[in-house]
Amino acid sequence: MNADPSNCLVIEDSVPGVTAGKAAGMHVIAVPSVPKRTDEFSSADEIINSLLDLRPEKWGLPPFNDWIEGTLPIDPWFIGGPVIKGFGRGSKVLGIPTANLAAENFSDILSDHTSGVYFGWAGLSKRGIYKMVMSIGWNPYFDNTEKTIEPWLLHGFDEDFYGEELRLVIVGYIRPEANFPSLESLIERIHEDGRIAENALDLPEYAKYKESPYLRNPLQEGAATGGNEAEQEFI
């Protein structure tokens, strides 16, 4: 390439790749391929959760142009199923009631999509369509042992709706999963994520998905769906 190694930026997902890049005198960003093993990549100049979090401007390169007001549009994905009772922390500890879905029904989705905070539209079969922000991951502050899907519908409900069918169209990404020094800082960040999602979903890029037929077409009793099979219904 006839380039000075100090002017090169390496993006690697393996420890040998990171080691090789540093040995060559290059800057290295690590994107660990195995979650919860970031300590093995400590020699990298930066460790990020996924390529969604790559910010080239931090390295003197032109920034990506696809971020919109702090959000990243993604190819929409569609999941649905009955709302289950979660750990109870959403309401009791955080004051933020989440409408959890059964993680075991979405193992493929959980493995395909990186942990982080996403947003989109939620359809409840008996109530309507609402804005929502959603976390996927292990929630490091609580040190969960399994990866979960926890949507927060940005609407004040007067009652629980366990067992009711919930449809989600996820259209954008906000940030990687993170740990927090205190419960107060975690709650503050969740509310900030909610404000970002609330504003972003008014933008035409995201607002159009509120009309997706997937949010309105009922599931069969007790069924759950996941993935991109509904993309042909609304693009």
GROMACS .gro file of C-alpha atoms in nm:
model
  235
    1MET     CA    1   0.000   0.000   0.000
    2ASN     CA    2   0.308   0.222   0.030
    3ALA     CA    3   0.158   0.383   0.342
    4ASP     CA    4   0.319   0.468   0.673
    5PRO     CA    5   0.187   0.220   0.933
    6SER     CA    6   0.117   0.503   1.176
    7ASN     CA    7  -0.135   0.638   0.923
    8CYS     CA    8  -0.323   0.308   0.901
    9LEU     CA    9  -0.634   0.211   1.097
   10VAL     CA   10  -0.703  -0.158   1.152
   11ILE     CA   11  -1.047  -0.290   1.246
   12GLU     CA   12  -1.024  -0.641   1.391
   13ASP     CA   13  -1.248  -0.892   1.568
   14SER     CA   14  -0.978  -1.134   1.686
   15VAL     CA   15  -0.696  -1.111   1.940
   16PRO     CA   16  -0.428  -1.224   1.690
   17GLY     CA   17  -0.546  -0.958   1.446
   18VAL     CA   18  -0.525  -0.687   1.712
   19THR     CA   19  -0.180  -0.808   1.816
   20ALA     CA   20  -0.059  -0.808   1.455
   21GLY     CA   21  -0.190  -0.459   1.389
   22LYS     CA   22  -0.021  -0.316   1.698
   23ALA     CA   23   0.303  -0.499   1.619
   24ALA     CA   24   0.300  -0.334   1.277
   25GLY     CA   25   0.275   0.010   1.440
   26MET     CA   26  -0.084   0.072   1.330
   27HIS     CA   27  -0.385   0.207   1.517
   28VAL     CA   28  -0.630  -0.071   1.599
   29ILE     CA   29  -1.003  -0.074   1.675
   30ALA     CA   30  -1.124  -0.402   1.822
   31VAL     CA   31  -1.475  -0.532   1.764
   32PRO     CA   32  -1.472  -0.848   1.979
   33SER     CA   33  -1.647  -1.138   1.814
   34VAL     CA   34  -1.727  -1.297   2.151
   35PRO     CA   35  -1.937  -1.089   2.393
   36LYS     CA   36  -1.819  -1.024   2.749
   37ARG     CA   37  -1.451  -1.091   2.664
   38THR     CA   38  -1.337  -0.737   2.594
   39ASP     CA   39  -1.058  -0.768   2.852
   40GLU     CA   40  -0.870  -0.987   2.605
   41PHE     CA   41  -0.851  -0.693   2.362
   42SER     CA   42  -0.692  -0.443   2.601
   43SER     CA   43  -0.397  -0.377   2.367
   44ALA     CA   44  -0.629  -0.217   2.108
   45ASP     CA   45  -0.652   0.162   2.087
   46GLU     CA   46  -1.031   0.144   2.105
   47ILE     CA   47  -1.284  -0.132   2.175
   48ILE     CA   48  -1.634  -0.095   2.032
   49ASN     CA   49  -1.942  -0.309   2.067
   50SER     CA   50  -2.013  -0.345   1.695
   51LEU     CA   51  -1.951  -0.179   1.361
   52LEU     CA   52  -2.264   0.028   1.428
   53ASP     CA   53  -2.049   0.218   1.677
   54LEU     CA   54  -1.758   0.291   1.443
   55ARG     CA   55  -1.694   0.667   1.430
   56PRO     CA   56  -1.417   0.731   1.174
   57GLU     CA   57  -1.404   1.102   1.254
   58LYS     CA   58  -1.235   1.014   1.583
   59TRP     CA   59  -0.939   0.899   1.374
   60GLY     CA   60  -0.919   1.192   1.134
   61LEU     CA   61  -1.130   1.023   0.866
   62PRO     CA   62  -1.449   1.157   0.705
   63PRO     CA   63  -1.756   1.082   0.918
   64PHE     CA   64  -2.034   0.853   0.803
   65ASN     CA   65  -2.326   1.048   0.662
   66ASP     CA   66  -2.608   0.815   0.767
   67TRP     CA   67  -2.653   0.928   1.130
   68ILE     CA   68  -2.963   1.144   1.181
   69GLU     CA   69  -2.997   1.349   1.500
   70GLY     CA   70  -2.809   1.098   1.709
   71THR     CA   71  -2.971   0.792   1.552
   72LEU     CA   72  -2.867   0.543   1.286
   73PRO     CA   73  -3.129   0.411   1.039
   74ILE     CA   74  -3.112   0.033   1.000
   75ASP     CA   75  -3.285  -0.218   0.777
   76PRO     CA   76  -3.610  -0.272   0.967
   77TRP     CA   77  -3.675  -0.597   1.142
   78PHE     CA   78  -4.001  -0.732   1.273
   79ILE     CA   79  -4.079  -0.934   1.584
   80GLY     CA   80  -4.394  -1.014   1.773
   81GLY     CA   81  -4.541  -1.224   2.049
   82PRO     CA   82  -4.730  -1.207   2.378
   83VAL     CA   83  -4.605  -0.973   2.650
   84ILE     CA   84  -4.457  -1.171   2.938
   85LYS     CA   85  -4.385  -1.083   3.298
   86GLY     CA   86  -4.020  -0.986   3.327
   87PHE     CA   87  -3.796  -0.948   3.629
   88GLY     CA   88  -4.019  -0.670   3.759
   89ARG     CA   89  -3.728  -0.427   3.773
   90GLY     CA   90  -3.863  -0.204   3.499
   91SER     CA   91  -4.148  -0.077   3.712
   92LYS     CA   92  -4.029  -0.146   4.064
   93VAL     CA   93  -3.663  -0.041   4.044
   94LEU     CA   94  -3.639   0.191   3.743
   95GLY     CA   95  -3.990   0.332   3.730
   96ILE     CA   96  -3.988   0.235   3.363
   97PRO     CA   97  -4.234  -0.046   3.278
   98THR     CA   98  -4.104  -0.259   2.993
   99ALA     CA   99  -4.317  -0.491   2.780
  100ASN     CA  100  -4.089  -0.793   2.766
  101LEU     CA  101  -4.098  -1.068   2.505
  102ALA     CA  102  -3.991  -1.427   2.570
  103ALA     CA  103  -3.621  -1.442   2.478
  104GLU     CA  104  -3.633  -1.814   2.402
  105ASN     CA  105  -3.863  -1.743   2.107
  106PHE     CA  106  -3.605  -1.516   1.944
  107SER     CA  107  -3.273  -1.697   1.981
  108ASP     CA  108  -3.180  -1.639   1.616
  109ILE     CA  109  -3.257  -1.268   1.638
  110LEU     CA  110  -3.067  -1.230   1.964
  111SER     CA  111  -2.760  -1.390   1.810
  112ASP     CA  112  -2.784  -1.195   1.483
  113HIS     CA  113  -2.829  -0.849   1.633
  114THR     CA  114  -2.571  -0.678   1.845
  115SER     CA  115  -2.661  -0.567   2.195
  116GLY     CA  116  -2.756  -0.203   2.229
  117VAL     CA  117  -3.044   0.043   2.235
  118TYR     CA  118  -3.281   0.050   1.937
  119PHE     CA  119  -3.615   0.215   1.865
  120GLY     CA  120  -3.919   0.189   1.644
  121TRP     CA  121  -4.293   0.133   1.653
  122ALA     CA  122  -4.498  -0.098   1.872
  123GLY     CA  123  -4.845  -0.228   1.798
  124LEU     CA  124  -5.065  -0.370   2.074
  125SER     CA  125  -5.347  -0.581   1.939
  126LYS     CA  126  -5.614  -0.425   2.162
  127ARG     CA  127  -5.481  -0.071   2.213
  128GLY     CA  128  -5.307   0.087   1.917
  129ILE     CA  129  -4.963   0.186   1.787
  130TYR     CA  130  -4.700   0.363   1.997
  131LYS     CA  131  -4.345   0.487   1.979
  132MET     CA  132  -4.098   0.264   2.160
  133VAL     CA  133  -3.733   0.238   2.259
  134MET     CA  134  -3.581  -0.103   2.327
  135SER     CA  135  -3.272  -0.260   2.477
  136ILE     CA  136  -3.120  -0.586   2.358
  137GLY     CA  137  -2.849  -0.741   2.570
  138TRP     CA  138  -2.742  -0.846   2.915
  139ASN     CA  139  -2.806  -0.516   3.097
  140PRO     CA  140  -2.460  -0.497   3.258
  141TYR     CA  141  -2.576  -0.294   3.559
  142PHE     CA  142  -2.792  -0.591   3.665
  143ASP     CA  143  -2.544  -0.848   3.526
  144ASN     CA  144  -2.808  -1.061   3.357
  145THR     CA  145  -2.707  -1.415   3.269
  146GLU     CA  146  -2.907  -1.421   2.945
  147LYS     CA  147  -2.960  -1.180   2.660
  148THR     CA  148  -3.305  -1.020   2.669
  149ILE     CA  149  -3.538  -0.803   2.461
  150GLU     CA  150  -3.697  -0.526   2.668
  151PRO     CA  151  -3.913  -0.270   2.483
  152TRP     CA  152  -4.036   0.043   2.661
  153LEU     CA  153  -4.352   0.179   2.501
  154LEU     CA  154  -4.341   0.559   2.522
  155HIS     CA  155  -4.694   0.598   2.651
  156GLY     CA  156  -4.858   0.608   2.991
  157PHE     CA  157  -5.078   0.300   3.042
  158ASP     CA  158  -5.329   0.272   3.325
  159GLU     CA  159  -5.295  -0.104   3.356
  160ASP     CA  160  -5.070  -0.398   3.274
  161PHE     CA  161  -5.123  -0.587   2.950
  162TYR     CA  162  -4.949  -0.920   3.013
  163GLY     CA  163  -5.045  -1.179   2.754
  164GLU     CA  164  -5.151  -0.921   2.498
  165GLU     CA  165  -5.002  -0.954   2.152
  166LEU     CA  166  -4.721  -0.708   2.081
  167ARG     CA  167  -4.578  -0.635   1.737
  168LEU     CA  168  -4.252  -0.442   1.696
  169VAL     CA  169  -4.093  -0.279   1.392
  170ILE     CA  170  -3.737  -0.182   1.483
  171VAL     CA  171  -3.608   0.091   1.253
  172GLY     CA  172  -3.311   0.264   1.418
  173TYR     CA  173  -3.015   0.239   1.655
  174ILE     CA  174  -2.911   0.480   1.928
  175ARG     CA  175  -2.611   0.349   2.121
  176PRO     CA  176  -2.423   0.041   2.245
  177GLU     CA  177  -2.510  -0.135   2.566
  178ALA     CA  178  -2.321   0.017   2.859
  179ASN     CA  179  -2.272  -0.014   3.231
  180PHE     CA  180  -2.337   0.276   3.467
  181PRO     CA  181  -2.183   0.381   3.799
  182SER     CA  182  -2.519   0.424   3.970
  183LEU     CA  183  -2.887   0.341   3.937
  184GLU     CA  184  -2.962   0.714   3.900
  185SER     CA  185  -2.727   0.749   3.603
  186LEU     CA  186  -2.882   0.442   3.441
  187ILE     CA  187  -3.234   0.583   3.481
  188GLU     CA  188  -3.122   0.921   3.344
  189ARG     CA  189  -2.971   0.757   3.037
  190ILE     CA  190  -3.281   0.545   2.970
  191HIS     CA  191  -3.497   0.858   2.977
  192GLU     CA  192  -3.252   1.029   2.742
  193ASP     CA  193  -3.280   0.733   2.505
  194GLY     CA  194  -3.658   0.774   2.524
  195ARG     CA  195  -3.636   1.143   2.432
  196ILE     CA  196  -3.407   1.066   2.138
  197ALA     CA  197  -3.645   0.797   2.010
  198GLU     CA  198  -3.952   1.015   2.064
  199ASN     CA  199  -3.805   1.295   1.850
  200ALA     CA  200  -3.649   1.070   1.586
  201LEU     CA  201  -3.973   0.885   1.515
  202ASP     CA  202  -4.128   1.210   1.396
  203LEU     CA  203  -3.873   1.225   1.114
  204PRO     CA  204  -3.999   1.100   0.773
  205GLU     CA  205  -3.722   0.838   0.761
  206TYR     CA  206  -3.877   0.662   1.060
  207ALA     CA  207  -4.235   0.792   1.074
  208LYS     CA  208  -4.338   0.603   0.759
  209TYR     CA  209  -4.306   0.269   0.936
  210LYS     CA  210  -4.595   0.355   1.165
  211GLU     CA  211  -4.815   0.252   0.871
  212SER     CA  212  -4.660  -0.094   0.840
  213PRO     CA  213  -4.932  -0.361   0.807
  214TYR     CA  214  -4.721  -0.581   1.033
  215LEU     CA  215  -4.820  -0.367   1.331
  216ARG     CA  216  -5.187  -0.432   1.267
  217ASN     CA  217  -5.209  -0.788   1.130
  218PRO     CA  218  -5.296  -1.011   1.426
  219LEU     CA  219  -5.086  -1.308   1.524
  220GLN     CA  220  -5.248  -1.641   1.582
  221GLU     CA  221  -5.321  -1.720   1.944
  222GLY     CA  222  -5.002  -1.797   2.137
  223ALA     CA  223  -4.772  -1.755   1.836
  224ALA     CA  224  -4.452  -1.555   1.810
  225THR     CA  225  -4.274  -1.429   1.502
  226GLY     CA  226  -3.933  -1.288   1.439
  227GLY     CA  227  -3.694  -1.171   1.172
  228ASN     CA  228  -3.750  -1.014   0.836
  229GLU     CA  229  -4.033  -1.222   0.695
  230ALA     CA  230  -4.262  -0.920   0.706
  231GLU     CA  231  -4.035  -0.692   0.505
  232GLN     CA  232  -4.224  -0.759   0.186
  233GLU     CA  233  -4.538  -0.621   0.347
  234PHE     CA  234  -4.400  -0.272   0.388
  235ILE     CA  235  -4.080  -0.113   0.260
   0.00000   0.00000   0.00000
